[in-house]
Short mmCIF file of C-alpha atoms (C1' of nucleotides) in Angstrom, two decimals:
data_model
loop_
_atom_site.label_atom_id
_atom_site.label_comp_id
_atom_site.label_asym_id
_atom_site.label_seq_id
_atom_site.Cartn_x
_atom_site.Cartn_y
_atom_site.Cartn_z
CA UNK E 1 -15.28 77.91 48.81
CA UNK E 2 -15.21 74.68 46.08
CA UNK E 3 -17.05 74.61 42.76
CA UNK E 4 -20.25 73.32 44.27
CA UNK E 5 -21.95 72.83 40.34
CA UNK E 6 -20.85 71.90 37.21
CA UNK E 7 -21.57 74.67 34.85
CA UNK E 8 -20.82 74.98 31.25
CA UNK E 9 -18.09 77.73 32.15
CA UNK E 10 -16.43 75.45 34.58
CA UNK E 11 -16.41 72.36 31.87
CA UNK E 12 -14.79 75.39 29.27
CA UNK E 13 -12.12 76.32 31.57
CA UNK E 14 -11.48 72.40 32.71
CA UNK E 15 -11.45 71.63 29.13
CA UNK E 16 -8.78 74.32 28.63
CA UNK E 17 -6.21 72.91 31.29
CA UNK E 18 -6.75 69.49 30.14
CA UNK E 19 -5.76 70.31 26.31
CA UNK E 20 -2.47 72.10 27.33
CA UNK E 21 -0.34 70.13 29.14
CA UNK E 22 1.92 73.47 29.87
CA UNK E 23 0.94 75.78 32.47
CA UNK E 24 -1.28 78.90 31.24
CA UNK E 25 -1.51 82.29 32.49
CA UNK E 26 -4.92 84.00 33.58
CA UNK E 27 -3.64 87.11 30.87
CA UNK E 28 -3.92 84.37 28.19
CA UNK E 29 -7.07 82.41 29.59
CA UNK E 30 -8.95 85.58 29.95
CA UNK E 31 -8.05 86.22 26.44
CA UNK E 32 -8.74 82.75 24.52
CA UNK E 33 -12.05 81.85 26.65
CA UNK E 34 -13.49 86.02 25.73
CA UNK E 35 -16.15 85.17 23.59
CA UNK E 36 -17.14 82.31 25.77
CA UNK E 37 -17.11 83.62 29.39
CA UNK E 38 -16.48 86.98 30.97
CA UNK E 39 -13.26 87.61 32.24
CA UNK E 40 -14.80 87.65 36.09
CA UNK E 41 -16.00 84.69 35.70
CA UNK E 42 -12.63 83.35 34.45
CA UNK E 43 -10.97 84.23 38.10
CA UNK E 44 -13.82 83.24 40.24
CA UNK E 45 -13.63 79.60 38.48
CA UNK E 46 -9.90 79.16 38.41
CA UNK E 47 -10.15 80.51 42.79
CA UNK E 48 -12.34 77.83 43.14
CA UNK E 49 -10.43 75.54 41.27
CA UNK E 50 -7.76 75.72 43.05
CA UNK E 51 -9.32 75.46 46.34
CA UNK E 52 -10.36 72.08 45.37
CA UNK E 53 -6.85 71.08 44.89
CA UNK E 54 -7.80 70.77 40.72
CA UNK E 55 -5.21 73.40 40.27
CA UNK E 56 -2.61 75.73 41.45
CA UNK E 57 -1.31 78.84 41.11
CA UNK E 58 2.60 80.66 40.84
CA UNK E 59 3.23 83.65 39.67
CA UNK E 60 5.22 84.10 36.41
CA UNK E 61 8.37 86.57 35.48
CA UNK E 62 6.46 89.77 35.44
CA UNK E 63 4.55 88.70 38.78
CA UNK E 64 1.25 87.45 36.53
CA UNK E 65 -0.83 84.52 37.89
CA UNK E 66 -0.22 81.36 35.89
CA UNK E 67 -1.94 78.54 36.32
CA UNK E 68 -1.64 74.70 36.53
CA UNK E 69 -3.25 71.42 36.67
CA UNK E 70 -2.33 69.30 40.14
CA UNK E 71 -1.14 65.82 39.78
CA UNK E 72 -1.04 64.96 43.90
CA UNK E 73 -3.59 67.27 45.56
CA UNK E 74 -6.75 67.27 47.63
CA UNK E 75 -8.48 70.81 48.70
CA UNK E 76 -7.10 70.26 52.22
CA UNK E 77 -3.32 69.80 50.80
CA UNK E 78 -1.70 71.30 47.94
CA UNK E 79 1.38 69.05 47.10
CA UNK E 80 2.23 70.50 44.15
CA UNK E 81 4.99 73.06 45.64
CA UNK E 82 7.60 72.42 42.85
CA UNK E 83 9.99 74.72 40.75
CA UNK E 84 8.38 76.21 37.32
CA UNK E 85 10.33 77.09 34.02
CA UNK E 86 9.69 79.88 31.97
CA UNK E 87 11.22 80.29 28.90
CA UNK E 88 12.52 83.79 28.28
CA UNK E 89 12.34 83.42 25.24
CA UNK E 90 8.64 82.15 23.95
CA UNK E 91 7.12 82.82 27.37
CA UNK E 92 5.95 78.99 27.75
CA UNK E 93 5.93 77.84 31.28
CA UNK E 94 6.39 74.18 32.28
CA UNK E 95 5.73 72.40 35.92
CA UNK E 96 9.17 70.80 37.31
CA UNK E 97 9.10 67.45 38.42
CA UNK E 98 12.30 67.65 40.22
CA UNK E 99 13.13 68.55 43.72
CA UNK E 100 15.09 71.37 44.83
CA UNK E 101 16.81 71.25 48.51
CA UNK E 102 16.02 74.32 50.48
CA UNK E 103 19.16 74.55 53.38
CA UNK E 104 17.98 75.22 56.84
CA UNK E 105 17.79 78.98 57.31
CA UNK E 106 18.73 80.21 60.86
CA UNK E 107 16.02 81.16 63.27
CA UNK E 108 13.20 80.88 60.81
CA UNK E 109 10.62 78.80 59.61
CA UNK E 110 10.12 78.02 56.09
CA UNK E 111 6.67 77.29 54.75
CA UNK E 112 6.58 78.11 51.50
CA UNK E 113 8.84 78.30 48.50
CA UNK E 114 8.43 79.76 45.52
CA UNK E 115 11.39 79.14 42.46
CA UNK E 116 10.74 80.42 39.17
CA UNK E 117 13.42 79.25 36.88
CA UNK E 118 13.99 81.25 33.65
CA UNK E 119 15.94 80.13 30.66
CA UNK E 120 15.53 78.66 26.83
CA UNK E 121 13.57 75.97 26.45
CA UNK E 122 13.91 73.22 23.98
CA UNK E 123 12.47 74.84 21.23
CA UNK E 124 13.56 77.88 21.43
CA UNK E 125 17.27 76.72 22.43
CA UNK E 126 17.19 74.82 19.28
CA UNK E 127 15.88 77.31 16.71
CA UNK E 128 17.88 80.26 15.45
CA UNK E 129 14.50 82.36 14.51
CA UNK E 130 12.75 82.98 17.84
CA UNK E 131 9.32 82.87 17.80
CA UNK E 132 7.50 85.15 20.17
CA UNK E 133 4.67 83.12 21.80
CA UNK E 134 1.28 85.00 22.88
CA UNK E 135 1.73 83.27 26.25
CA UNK E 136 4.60 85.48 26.87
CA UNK E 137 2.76 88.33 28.77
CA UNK T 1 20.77 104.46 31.54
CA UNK T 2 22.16 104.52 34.69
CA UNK T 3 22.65 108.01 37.17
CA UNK T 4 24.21 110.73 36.09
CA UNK T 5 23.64 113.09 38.48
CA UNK T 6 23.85 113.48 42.34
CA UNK T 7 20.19 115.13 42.70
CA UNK T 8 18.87 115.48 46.23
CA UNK T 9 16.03 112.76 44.97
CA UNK T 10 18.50 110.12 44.86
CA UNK T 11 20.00 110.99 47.47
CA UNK T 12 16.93 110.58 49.96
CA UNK T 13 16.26 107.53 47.76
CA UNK T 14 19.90 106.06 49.03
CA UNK T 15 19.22 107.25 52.20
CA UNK T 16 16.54 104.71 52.65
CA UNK T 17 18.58 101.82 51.80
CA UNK T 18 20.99 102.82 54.22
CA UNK T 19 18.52 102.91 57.18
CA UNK T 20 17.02 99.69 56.08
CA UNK T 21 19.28 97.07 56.54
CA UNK T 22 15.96 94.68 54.98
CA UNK T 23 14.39 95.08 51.39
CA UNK T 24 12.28 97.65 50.89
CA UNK T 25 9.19 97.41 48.08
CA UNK T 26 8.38 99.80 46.13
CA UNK T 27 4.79 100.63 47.38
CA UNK T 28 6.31 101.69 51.01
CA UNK T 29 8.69 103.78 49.28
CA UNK T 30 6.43 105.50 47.71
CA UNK T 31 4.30 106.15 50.51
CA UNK T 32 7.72 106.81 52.57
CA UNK T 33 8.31 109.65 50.23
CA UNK T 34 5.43 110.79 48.86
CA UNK T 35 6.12 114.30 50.63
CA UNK T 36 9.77 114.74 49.45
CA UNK T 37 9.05 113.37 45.81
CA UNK T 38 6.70 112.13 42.75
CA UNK T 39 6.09 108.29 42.29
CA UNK T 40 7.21 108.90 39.35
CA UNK T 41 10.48 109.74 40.35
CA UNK T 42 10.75 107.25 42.59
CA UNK T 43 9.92 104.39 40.39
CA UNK T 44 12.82 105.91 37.83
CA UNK T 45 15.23 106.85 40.33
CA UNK T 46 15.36 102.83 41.71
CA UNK T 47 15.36 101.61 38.36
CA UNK T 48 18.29 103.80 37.39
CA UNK T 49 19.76 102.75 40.89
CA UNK T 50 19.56 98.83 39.29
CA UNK T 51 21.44 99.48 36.04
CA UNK T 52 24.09 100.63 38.31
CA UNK T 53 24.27 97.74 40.38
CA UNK T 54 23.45 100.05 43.13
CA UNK T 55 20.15 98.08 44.35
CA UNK T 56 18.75 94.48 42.84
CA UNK T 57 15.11 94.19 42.79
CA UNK T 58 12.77 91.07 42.86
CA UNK T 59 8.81 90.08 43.35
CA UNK T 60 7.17 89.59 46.55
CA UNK T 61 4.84 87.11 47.37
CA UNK T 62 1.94 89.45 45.89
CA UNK T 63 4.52 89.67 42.61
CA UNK T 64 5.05 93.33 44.10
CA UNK T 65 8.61 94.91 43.69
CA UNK T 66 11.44 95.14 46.24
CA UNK T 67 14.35 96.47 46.28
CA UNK T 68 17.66 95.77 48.09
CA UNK T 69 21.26 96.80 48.44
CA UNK T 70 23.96 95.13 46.11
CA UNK T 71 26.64 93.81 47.35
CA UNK T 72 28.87 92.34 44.82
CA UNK T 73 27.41 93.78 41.45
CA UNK T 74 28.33 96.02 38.89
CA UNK T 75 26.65 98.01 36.47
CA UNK T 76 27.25 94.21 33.64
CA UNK T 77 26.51 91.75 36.44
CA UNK T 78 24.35 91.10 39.04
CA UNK T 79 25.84 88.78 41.52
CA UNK T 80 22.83 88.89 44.18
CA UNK T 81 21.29 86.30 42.57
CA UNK T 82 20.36 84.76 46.36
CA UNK T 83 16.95 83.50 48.04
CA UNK T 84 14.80 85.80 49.34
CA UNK T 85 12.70 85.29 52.27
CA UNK T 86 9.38 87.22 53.57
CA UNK T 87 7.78 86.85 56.58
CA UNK T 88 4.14 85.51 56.29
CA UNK T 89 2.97 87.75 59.16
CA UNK T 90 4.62 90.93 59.21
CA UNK T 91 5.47 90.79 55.32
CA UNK T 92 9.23 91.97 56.23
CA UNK T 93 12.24 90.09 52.85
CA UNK T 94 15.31 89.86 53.76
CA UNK T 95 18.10 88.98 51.30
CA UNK T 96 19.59 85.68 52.34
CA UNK T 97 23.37 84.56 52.23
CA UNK T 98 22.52 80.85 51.42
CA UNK T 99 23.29 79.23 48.21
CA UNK T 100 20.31 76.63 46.64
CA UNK T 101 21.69 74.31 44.26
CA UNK T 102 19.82 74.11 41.30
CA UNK T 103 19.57 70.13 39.90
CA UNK T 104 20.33 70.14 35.98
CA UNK T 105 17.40 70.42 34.16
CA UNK T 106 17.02 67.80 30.75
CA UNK T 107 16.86 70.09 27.41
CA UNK T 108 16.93 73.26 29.03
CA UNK T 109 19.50 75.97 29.83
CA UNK T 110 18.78 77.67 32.96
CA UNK T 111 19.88 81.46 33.32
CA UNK T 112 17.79 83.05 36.00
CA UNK T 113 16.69 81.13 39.26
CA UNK T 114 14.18 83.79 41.40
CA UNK T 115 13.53 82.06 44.24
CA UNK T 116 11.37 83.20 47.62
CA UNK T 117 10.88 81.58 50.63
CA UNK T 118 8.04 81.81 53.14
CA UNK T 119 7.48 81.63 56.45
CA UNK T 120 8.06 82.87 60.16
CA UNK T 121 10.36 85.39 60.66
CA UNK T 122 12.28 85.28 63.94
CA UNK T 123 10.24 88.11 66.00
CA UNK T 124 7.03 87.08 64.87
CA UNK T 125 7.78 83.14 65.74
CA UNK T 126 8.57 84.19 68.92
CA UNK T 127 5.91 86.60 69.65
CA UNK T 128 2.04 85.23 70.09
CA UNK T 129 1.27 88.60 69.89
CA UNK T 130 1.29 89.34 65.91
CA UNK T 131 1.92 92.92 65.00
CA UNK T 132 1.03 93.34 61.53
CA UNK T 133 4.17 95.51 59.75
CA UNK T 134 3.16 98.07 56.83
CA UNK T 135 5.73 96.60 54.77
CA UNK T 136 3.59 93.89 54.66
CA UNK T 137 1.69 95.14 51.29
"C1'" DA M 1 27.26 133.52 34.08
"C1'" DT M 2 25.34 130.96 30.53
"C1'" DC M 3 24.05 126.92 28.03
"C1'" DT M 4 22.87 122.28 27.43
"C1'" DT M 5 20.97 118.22 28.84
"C1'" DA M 6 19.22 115.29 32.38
"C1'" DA M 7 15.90 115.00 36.17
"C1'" DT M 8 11.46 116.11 38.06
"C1'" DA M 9 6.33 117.01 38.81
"C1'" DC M 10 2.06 116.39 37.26
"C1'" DA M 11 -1.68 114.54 34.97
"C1'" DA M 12 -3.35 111.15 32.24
"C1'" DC M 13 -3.09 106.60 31.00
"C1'" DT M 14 -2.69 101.22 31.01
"C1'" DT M 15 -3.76 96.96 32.80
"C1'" DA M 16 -4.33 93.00 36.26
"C1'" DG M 17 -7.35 91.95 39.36
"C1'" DT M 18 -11.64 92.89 42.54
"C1'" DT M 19 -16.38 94.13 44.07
"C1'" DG M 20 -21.47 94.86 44.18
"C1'" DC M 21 -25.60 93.77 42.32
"C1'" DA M 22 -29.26 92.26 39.29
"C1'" DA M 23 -30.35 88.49 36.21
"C1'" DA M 24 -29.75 83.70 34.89
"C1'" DT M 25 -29.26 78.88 35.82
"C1'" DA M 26 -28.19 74.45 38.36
"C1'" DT M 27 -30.06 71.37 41.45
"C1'" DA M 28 -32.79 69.79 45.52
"C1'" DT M 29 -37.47 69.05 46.91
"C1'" DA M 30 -42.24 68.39 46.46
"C1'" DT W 1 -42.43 67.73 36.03
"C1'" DA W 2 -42.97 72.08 38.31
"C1'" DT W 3 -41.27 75.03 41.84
"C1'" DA W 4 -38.22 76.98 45.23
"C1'" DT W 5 -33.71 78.49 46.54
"C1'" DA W 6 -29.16 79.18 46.47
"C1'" DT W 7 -25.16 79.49 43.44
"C1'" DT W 8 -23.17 81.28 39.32
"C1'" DT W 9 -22.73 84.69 35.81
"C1'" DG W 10 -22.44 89.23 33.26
"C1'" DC W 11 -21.79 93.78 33.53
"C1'" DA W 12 -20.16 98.02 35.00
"C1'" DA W 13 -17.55 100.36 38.06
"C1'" DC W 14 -13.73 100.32 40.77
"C1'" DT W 15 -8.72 99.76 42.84
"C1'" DA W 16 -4.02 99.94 42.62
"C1'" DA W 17 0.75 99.14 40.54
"C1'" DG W 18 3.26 100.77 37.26
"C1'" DT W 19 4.09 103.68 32.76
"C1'" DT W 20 4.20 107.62 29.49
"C1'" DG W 21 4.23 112.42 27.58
"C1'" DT W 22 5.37 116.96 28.36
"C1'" DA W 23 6.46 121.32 30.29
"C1'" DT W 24 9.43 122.97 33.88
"C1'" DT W 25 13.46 122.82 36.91
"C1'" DA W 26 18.05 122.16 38.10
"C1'" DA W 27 22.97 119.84 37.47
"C1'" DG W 28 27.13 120.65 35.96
"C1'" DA W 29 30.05 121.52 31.81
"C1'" DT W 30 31.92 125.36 29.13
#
DNA sequence: ATCTTAATACAACTTAGTTGCAAATATATA
DNA sequence: TATATATTTGCAACTAAGTTGTATTAAGAT
């Protein structure tokens, strides 16, 4: 199940990933695109999305859906299995381009892996006054 | 806020983890129980348990609680700060005694890693057979 | 035995995410 | 360009995990 056509609520949402270069979370999405769209149609686009491999999906510190653009993947393969940051701070969460060794586990297969990384990020390691982002929840 | 009294609740609660040599979430608990106790109680009793170092918790792949048995903590610091890993077909987590090495990350300080892994579990790579566990939710 | 305070049950609530269906709209075809 | 048809959307209702307020119950200290 792909986008099949390009609607004006599929160009919003596209528009949305391509100005933020961080990830964004479906609370926040659902939020900033509410006059625009309906908040159904906000899931059923970003599903489809990510079937086509246009984005992908982890879930945040509280369990939330967050969402991000792919740089490597087609609907058949999603190559984007990397580490995210969020910041415990402002809430921000960033893709990690880095690559994290997973040991060989004992009589089990490993498919997946999943490795949320929380911490300060630059900004808010830097300045004394925290500033509470909306993206937090 | 951490227990202050030996109620037959937590008790039963306890109990549980000492049958279960796995994690347990939250949901089967509360099904587990729902004759002896409240939700309500339950949900307060294991988060009580966690200040105490007594059980750590963590998300499933559906960002669902679990809960496990601590072994090195105390009611300052939790030590079981180890991969997870839930079986894809019968939805059993274990806690795993593996150590990932986080890579330094550039301009950020790194203070939680949550990480689960995904896959096979040993009885349901070997069976063809898949028997669907209730834990699985 | 009594008193104080914590623990519990219960009901009501909050919120992320889903579902069913009628109405609207994109696009293929004539 | 007009029409047919299948997808997309909005809306309302729903589901389910987890939380909160409050009156009642029960630990355990005195």
């Amino acid at each position: 199940m792909g986008v099949l056509r390009k609607t004006k609520s599929v160009d919003i949402v596209l528009t949305a990933f391509n100005q933020d270069t961080t990830a964004i979370s479906v609370i926040a999405l659902v939020e900033q695109l509410h006059s625009e769209m309906n908040k159904t149609t906000v899931y059923r686009i970003l599903n489809k999305l990510e079937d086509d491999g246009i984005l992908h999906s982890f879930l945040g510190k509280n369990g939330h859906k967050w969402y991000a653009k792919c740089h490597n993947c087609s609907s058949s393969v999603h190559q984007d299995i990397h580490p995210h940051f969020q910041c415990i701070n402002c809430g921000k969460v960033e893709c990690l381009d880095i690559n994290v060794q997973i040991p060989n586990i004992p009589n089990r297969k490993v498919e997946v892996s999943q490795i949320l990384l929380q911490g300060k990020c630059e900004d808010c390691y830097n300045s004394q006054k925290p500033e509470h982002n909306v993206n937090a929840k």
